[in-house]
Structures are given as structure tokens and as C-alpha cells.
Amino acid sequence: MASIEEEDRRRFERLVLPHLDAAYNLARWLTRNDHDAQDVVQDAMMRALRYIGSCRGDDAKAWLLQIVRNTCFTWLKLNRPAERLFLDEDGEALNEVPAPAADEPQSTAARNDERRRINDAIASLPAAYRDVLVLREIEDLPYGDIARIAGIPVGTVMSRLARARGLLRQMLSPGRAPELRVVAGGKVEGGS
């Protein structure tokens, strides 16, 4: 007869490990660094193994990504306290959108250049917008799962997605980047 620990390990392998790539993708987008993402995912997987008993089989991916997201934000608070990652009570970003990362050497293929531009634009979004965008557009999760992972109402998920998509459209427009600035009361307003 298998021990409880052995059963938990097998359950973890069956339910959680298939979603390791999704966990890494989310951590990579939130930390914007491969090495940091690996550290976050390792910590998150240890937590997931420890609490596998609370995972329902039908939502293992959402359950794991919630752990990864929470682990990521905790890691960012401890390791990058200067970065403002959160939104105010009205759902507005408290920080300015950072400039995209420095351009890499010119790519010989237009496809690679476009991919880089999109990745840079996504990476430059405030983390609270970036996480819902990655969960919806890259991980293809439904709004309800994203709401559960982020701990926010479905309406807020839709609002953040709309704002993230709008910012991406602005950033990806030729010769244009959004100009956001913090104004009185901590609100963010768009500029031209």
C-alpha cells in the first residue's frame, strides 16, 4: 500500500507537471528574466507539491498558475521593491509604462523583428496588465480561471485585458509609444 506522500507525489506528477511550461511562461513574462523565472517556478512547484491536497483535478492548470502568480509577486516585492507592480483601487496602473527594452541587433527577418516588438511591448506593460494578458492570450485561459488566479472579479479581468490590449496597440503603432504619467491622486492618464 502506497504512503500518503507517495500518493501525493504521483498526483502531483499527473496533475501539475503537465503544466510546467505554462508556469514557466507566466513567471518569465512577469519577471522578464529567464533565471529569475526559473527560481520562481522552482519555489512555486515546491509549494504546489506541499499543497497538492487542495488541488481539484479539473482545474490543475489554474490552480498551479495561481500559485506561480502569487509566488512571482512575492518574489518581485522582495527582490525588486523599486518596481511598482500594482494598481490602485480604480484599477489604474500606479506606475508609468517603462520604455521597451533596448533594441537587439537588427534581425534579418521581418518576422523576428515583429516578434521582438511584440515581446518588448508585452514586457513593458505594468505587471497587473501583463499577467492577465499572458494568461488569456498566451495560455488561453477563460476569464473565470484568470479571475480565480488573480483574485479579482471577472469584470476587472476584462477591463485589464482591454487596457492591456489598448496599450499594446499604441506601442505597436508605427513610431508611437504610449505616454502615461502619474497625476494627482495616483491616477494614470494617457498623453499623446
PDB file of C-alpha atoms in Angstrom, residues 19-145:
ATOM      1  CA  HIS A  19       1.547  22.489 -16.837  1.00  0.00           C
ATOM      2  CA  LEU A  20       5.200  23.221 -16.090  1.00  0.00           C
ATOM      3  CA  ASP A  21       5.679  25.075 -19.394  1.00  0.00           C
ATOM      4  CA  ALA A  22       2.686  27.316 -18.685  1.00  0.00           C
ATOM      5  CA  ALA A  23       4.063  28.015 -15.205  1.00  0.00           C
ATOM      6  CA  TYR A  24       7.437  28.997 -16.629  1.00  0.00           C
ATOM      7  CA  ASN A  25       5.852  31.155 -19.352  1.00  0.00           C
ATOM      8  CA  LEU A  26       3.866  33.137 -16.790  1.00  0.00           C
ATOM      9  CA  ALA A  27       6.873  33.545 -14.492  1.00  0.00           C
ATOM     10  CA  ARG A  28       9.061  34.587 -17.428  1.00  0.00           C
ATOM     11  CA  TRP A  29       6.612  37.266 -18.528  1.00  0.00           C
ATOM     12  CA  LEU A  30       6.183  38.615 -15.002  1.00  0.00           C
ATOM     13  CA  THR A  31       9.865  38.646 -14.017  1.00  0.00           C
ATOM     14  CA  ARG A  32      11.161  39.492 -17.510  1.00  0.00           C
ATOM     15  CA  ASN A  33      14.195  37.302 -16.845  1.00  0.00           C
ATOM     16  CA  ASP A  34      14.858  33.607 -17.559  1.00  0.00           C
ATOM     17  CA  HIS A  35      16.944  32.947 -14.451  1.00  0.00           C
ATOM     18  CA  ASP A  36      14.500  34.706 -12.116  1.00  0.00           C
ATOM     19  CA  ALA A  37      11.601  32.825 -13.717  1.00  0.00           C
ATOM     20  CA  GLN A  38      13.366  29.528 -13.058  1.00  0.00           C
ATOM     21  CA  ASP A  39      13.807  30.464  -9.381  1.00  0.00           C
ATOM     22  CA  VAL A  40      10.166  31.490  -9.061  1.00  0.00           C
ATOM     23  CA  VAL A  41       8.892  28.335 -10.751  1.00  0.00           C
ATOM     24  CA  GLN A  42      11.070  26.134  -8.564  1.00  0.00           C
ATOM     25  CA  ASP A  43       9.649  27.784  -5.450  1.00  0.00           C
ATOM     26  CA  ALA A  44       6.112  27.606  -6.826  1.00  0.00           C
ATOM     27  CA  MET A  45       6.458  23.912  -7.683  1.00  0.00           C
ATOM     28  CA  MET A  46       7.660  23.173  -4.153  1.00  0.00           C
ATOM     29  CA  ARG A  47       4.591  24.980  -2.811  1.00  0.00           C
ATOM     30  CA  ALA A  48       2.360  23.122  -5.259  1.00  0.00           C
ATOM     31  CA  LEU A  49       3.768  19.778  -4.111  1.00  0.00           C
ATOM     32  CA  ARG A  50       3.310  20.753  -0.480  1.00  0.00           C
ATOM     33  CA  TYR A  51      -0.352  21.736  -1.049  1.00  0.00           C
ATOM     34  CA  ILE A  52      -1.324  19.208  -3.731  1.00  0.00           C
ATOM     35  CA  GLY A  53      -4.150  18.018  -1.488  1.00  0.00           C
ATOM     36  CA  SER A  54      -6.011  21.277  -2.142  1.00  0.00           C
ATOM     37  CA  CYS A  55      -5.904  20.842  -5.931  1.00  0.00           C
ATOM     38  CA  ARG A  56      -9.048  19.685  -7.663  1.00  0.00           C
ATOM     39  CA  GLY A  57      -8.188  17.685 -10.758  1.00  0.00           C
ATOM     40  CA  ASP A  58     -10.404  19.672 -13.125  1.00  0.00           C
ATOM     41  CA  ASP A  59      -8.597  22.972 -12.538  1.00  0.00           C
ATOM     42  CA  ALA A  60      -4.971  21.930 -12.000  1.00  0.00           C
ATOM     43  CA  LYS A  61      -3.614  24.440 -14.531  1.00  0.00           C
ATOM     44  CA  ALA A  62      -5.452  27.388 -12.998  1.00  0.00           C
ATOM     45  CA  TRP A  63      -4.529  26.183  -9.504  1.00  0.00           C
ATOM     46  CA  LEU A  64      -0.831  25.982 -10.413  1.00  0.00           C
ATOM     47  CA  LEU A  65      -0.793  29.324 -12.245  1.00  0.00           C
ATOM     48  CA  GLN A  66      -2.362  30.996  -9.221  1.00  0.00           C
ATOM     49  CA  ILE A  67       0.495  29.656  -7.088  1.00  0.00           C
ATOM     50  CA  VAL A  68       3.043  30.814  -9.687  1.00  0.00           C
ATOM     51  CA  ARG A  69       1.482  34.277  -9.903  1.00  0.00           C
ATOM     52  CA  ASN A  70       1.419  34.719  -6.118  1.00  0.00           C
ATOM     53  CA  THR A  71       4.968  33.392  -5.788  1.00  0.00           C
ATOM     54  CA  CYS A  72       6.069  35.734  -8.547  1.00  0.00           C
ATOM     55  CA  PHE A  73       4.576  38.844  -6.961  1.00  0.00           C
ATOM     56  CA  THR A  74       6.048  37.906  -3.571  1.00  0.00           C
ATOM     57  CA  TRP A  75       9.446  37.406  -5.219  1.00  0.00           C
ATOM     58  CA  LEU A  76       9.180  40.729  -7.063  1.00  0.00           C
ATOM     59  CA  LYS A  77       8.282  42.597  -3.850  1.00  0.00           C
ATOM     60  CA  LEU A  78      11.333  41.138  -2.110  1.00  0.00           C
ATOM     61  CA  ASN A  79      13.811  41.363  -4.972  1.00  0.00           C
ATOM     62  CA  ARG A  80      12.651  44.387  -6.943  1.00  0.00           C
ATOM     63  CA  PRO A  81      10.930  46.686  -4.457  1.00  0.00           C
ATOM     64  CA  ALA A  82      11.611  49.748  -6.622  1.00  0.00           C
ATOM     65  CA  GLU A  83       9.308  48.423  -9.350  1.00  0.00           C
ATOM     66  CA  ARG A  84       5.720  49.398  -8.791  1.00  0.00           C
ATOM     67  CA  LEU A  85       3.635  46.435  -9.803  1.00  0.00           C
ATOM     68  CA  PHE A  86       0.153  47.037  -8.632  1.00  0.00           C
ATOM     69  CA  LEU A  87      -2.972  49.009  -9.415  1.00  0.00           C
ATOM     70  CA  ASP A  88      -4.885  51.496  -7.326  1.00  0.00           C
ATOM     71  CA  GLU A  89      -8.470  50.949  -6.175  1.00  0.00           C
ATOM     72  CA  ASP A  90      -9.847  52.070  -9.548  1.00  0.00           C
ATOM     73  CA  GLY A  91      -7.713  49.560 -11.447  1.00  0.00           C
ATOM     74  CA  GLU A  92      -5.398  52.206 -12.852  1.00  0.00           C
ATOM     75  CA  ALA A  93      -1.694  51.487 -13.053  1.00  0.00           C
ATOM     76  CA  LEU A  94       0.286  53.297 -10.383  1.00  0.00           C
ATOM     77  CA  ASN A  95       3.470  53.332 -12.390  1.00  0.00           C
ATOM     78  CA  GLU A  96       4.433  54.734 -15.727  1.00  0.00           C
ATOM     79  CA  VAL A  97       4.802  52.264 -18.544  1.00  0.00           C
ATOM     80  CA  PRO A  98       8.547  51.697 -18.856  1.00  0.00           C
ATOM     81  CA  ALA A  99      10.208  52.158 -22.186  1.00  0.00           C
ATOM     82  CA  PRO A 100      10.681  48.961 -24.157  1.00  0.00           C
ATOM     83  CA  ALA A 101      13.971  47.184 -23.622  1.00  0.00           C
ATOM     84  CA  ALA A 102      16.911  48.288 -25.733  1.00  0.00           C
ATOM     85  CA  ASP A 103      16.708  47.124 -29.308  1.00  0.00           C
ATOM     86  CA  GLU A 104      18.552  43.990 -30.204  1.00  0.00           C
ATOM     87  CA  PRO A 105      20.711  43.908 -33.348  1.00  0.00           C
ATOM     88  CA  GLN A 106      18.609  44.249 -36.472  1.00  0.00           C
ATOM     89  CA  SER A 107      17.029  40.991 -37.409  1.00  0.00           C
ATOM     90  CA  THR A 108      17.345  39.874 -40.960  1.00  0.00           C
ATOM     91  CA  ALA A 109      13.805  38.529 -40.984  1.00  0.00           C
ATOM     92  CA  ALA A 110      10.777  40.770 -40.574  1.00  0.00           C
ATOM     93  CA  ARG A 111       9.048  38.005 -38.611  1.00  0.00           C
ATOM     94  CA  ASN A 112      11.755  38.007 -35.950  1.00  0.00           C
ATOM     95  CA  ASP A 113      11.629  41.793 -35.721  1.00  0.00           C
ATOM     96  CA  GLU A 114       7.858  41.750 -35.297  1.00  0.00           C
ATOM     97  CA  ARG A 115       8.082  39.039 -32.642  1.00  0.00           C
ATOM     98  CA  ARG A 116      10.650  41.100 -30.752  1.00  0.00           C
ATOM     99  CA  ARG A 117       8.496  44.229 -30.963  1.00  0.00           C
ATOM    100  CA  ILE A 118       5.505  42.348 -29.600  1.00  0.00           C
ATOM    101  CA  ASN A 119       7.533  40.724 -26.812  1.00  0.00           C
ATOM    102  CA  ASP A 120       9.055  44.082 -25.858  1.00  0.00           C
ATOM    103  CA  ALA A 121       5.627  45.702 -25.806  1.00  0.00           C
ATOM    104  CA  ILE A 122       4.175  42.963 -23.613  1.00  0.00           C
ATOM    105  CA  ALA A 123       7.193  43.090 -21.290  1.00  0.00           C
ATOM    106  CA  SER A 124       6.779  46.853 -20.893  1.00  0.00           C
ATOM    107  CA  LEU A 125       3.204  46.586 -19.613  1.00  0.00           C
ATOM    108  CA  PRO A 126       2.618  47.021 -15.877  1.00  0.00           C
ATOM    109  CA  ALA A 127       2.661  43.562 -14.254  1.00  0.00           C
ATOM    110  CA  ALA A 128      -1.031  43.671 -13.343  1.00  0.00           C
ATOM    111  CA  TYR A 129      -1.914  44.070 -17.030  1.00  0.00           C
ATOM    112  CA  ARG A 130       0.822  41.752 -18.252  1.00  0.00           C
ATOM    113  CA  ASP A 131      -0.322  38.800 -16.142  1.00  0.00           C
ATOM    114  CA  VAL A 132      -3.953  38.840 -17.317  1.00  0.00           C
ATOM    115  CA  LEU A 133      -2.830  39.335 -20.927  1.00  0.00           C
ATOM    116  CA  VAL A 134      -0.412  36.394 -20.777  1.00  0.00           C
ATOM    117  CA  LEU A 135      -2.974  34.169 -19.067  1.00  0.00           C
ATOM    118  CA  ARG A 136      -5.620  34.977 -21.708  1.00  0.00           C
ATOM    119  CA  GLU A 137      -3.685  35.398 -24.939  1.00  0.00           C
ATOM    120  CA  ILE A 138      -0.755  33.034 -24.444  1.00  0.00           C
ATOM    121  CA  GLU A 139      -2.112  30.440 -22.014  1.00  0.00           C
ATOM    122  CA  ASP A 140      -5.651  30.677 -23.492  1.00  0.00           C
ATOM    123  CA  LEU A 141      -7.387  30.521 -20.121  1.00  0.00           C
ATOM    124  CA  PRO A 142     -11.043  31.508 -19.775  1.00  0.00           C
ATOM    125  CA  TYR A 143     -11.926  34.715 -17.919  1.00  0.00           C
ATOM    126  CA  GLY A 144     -13.224  32.786 -14.899  1.00  0.00           C
ATOM    127  CA  ASP A 145      -9.916  30.969 -14.416  1.00  0.00           C
TER     128      ASP A 145
END
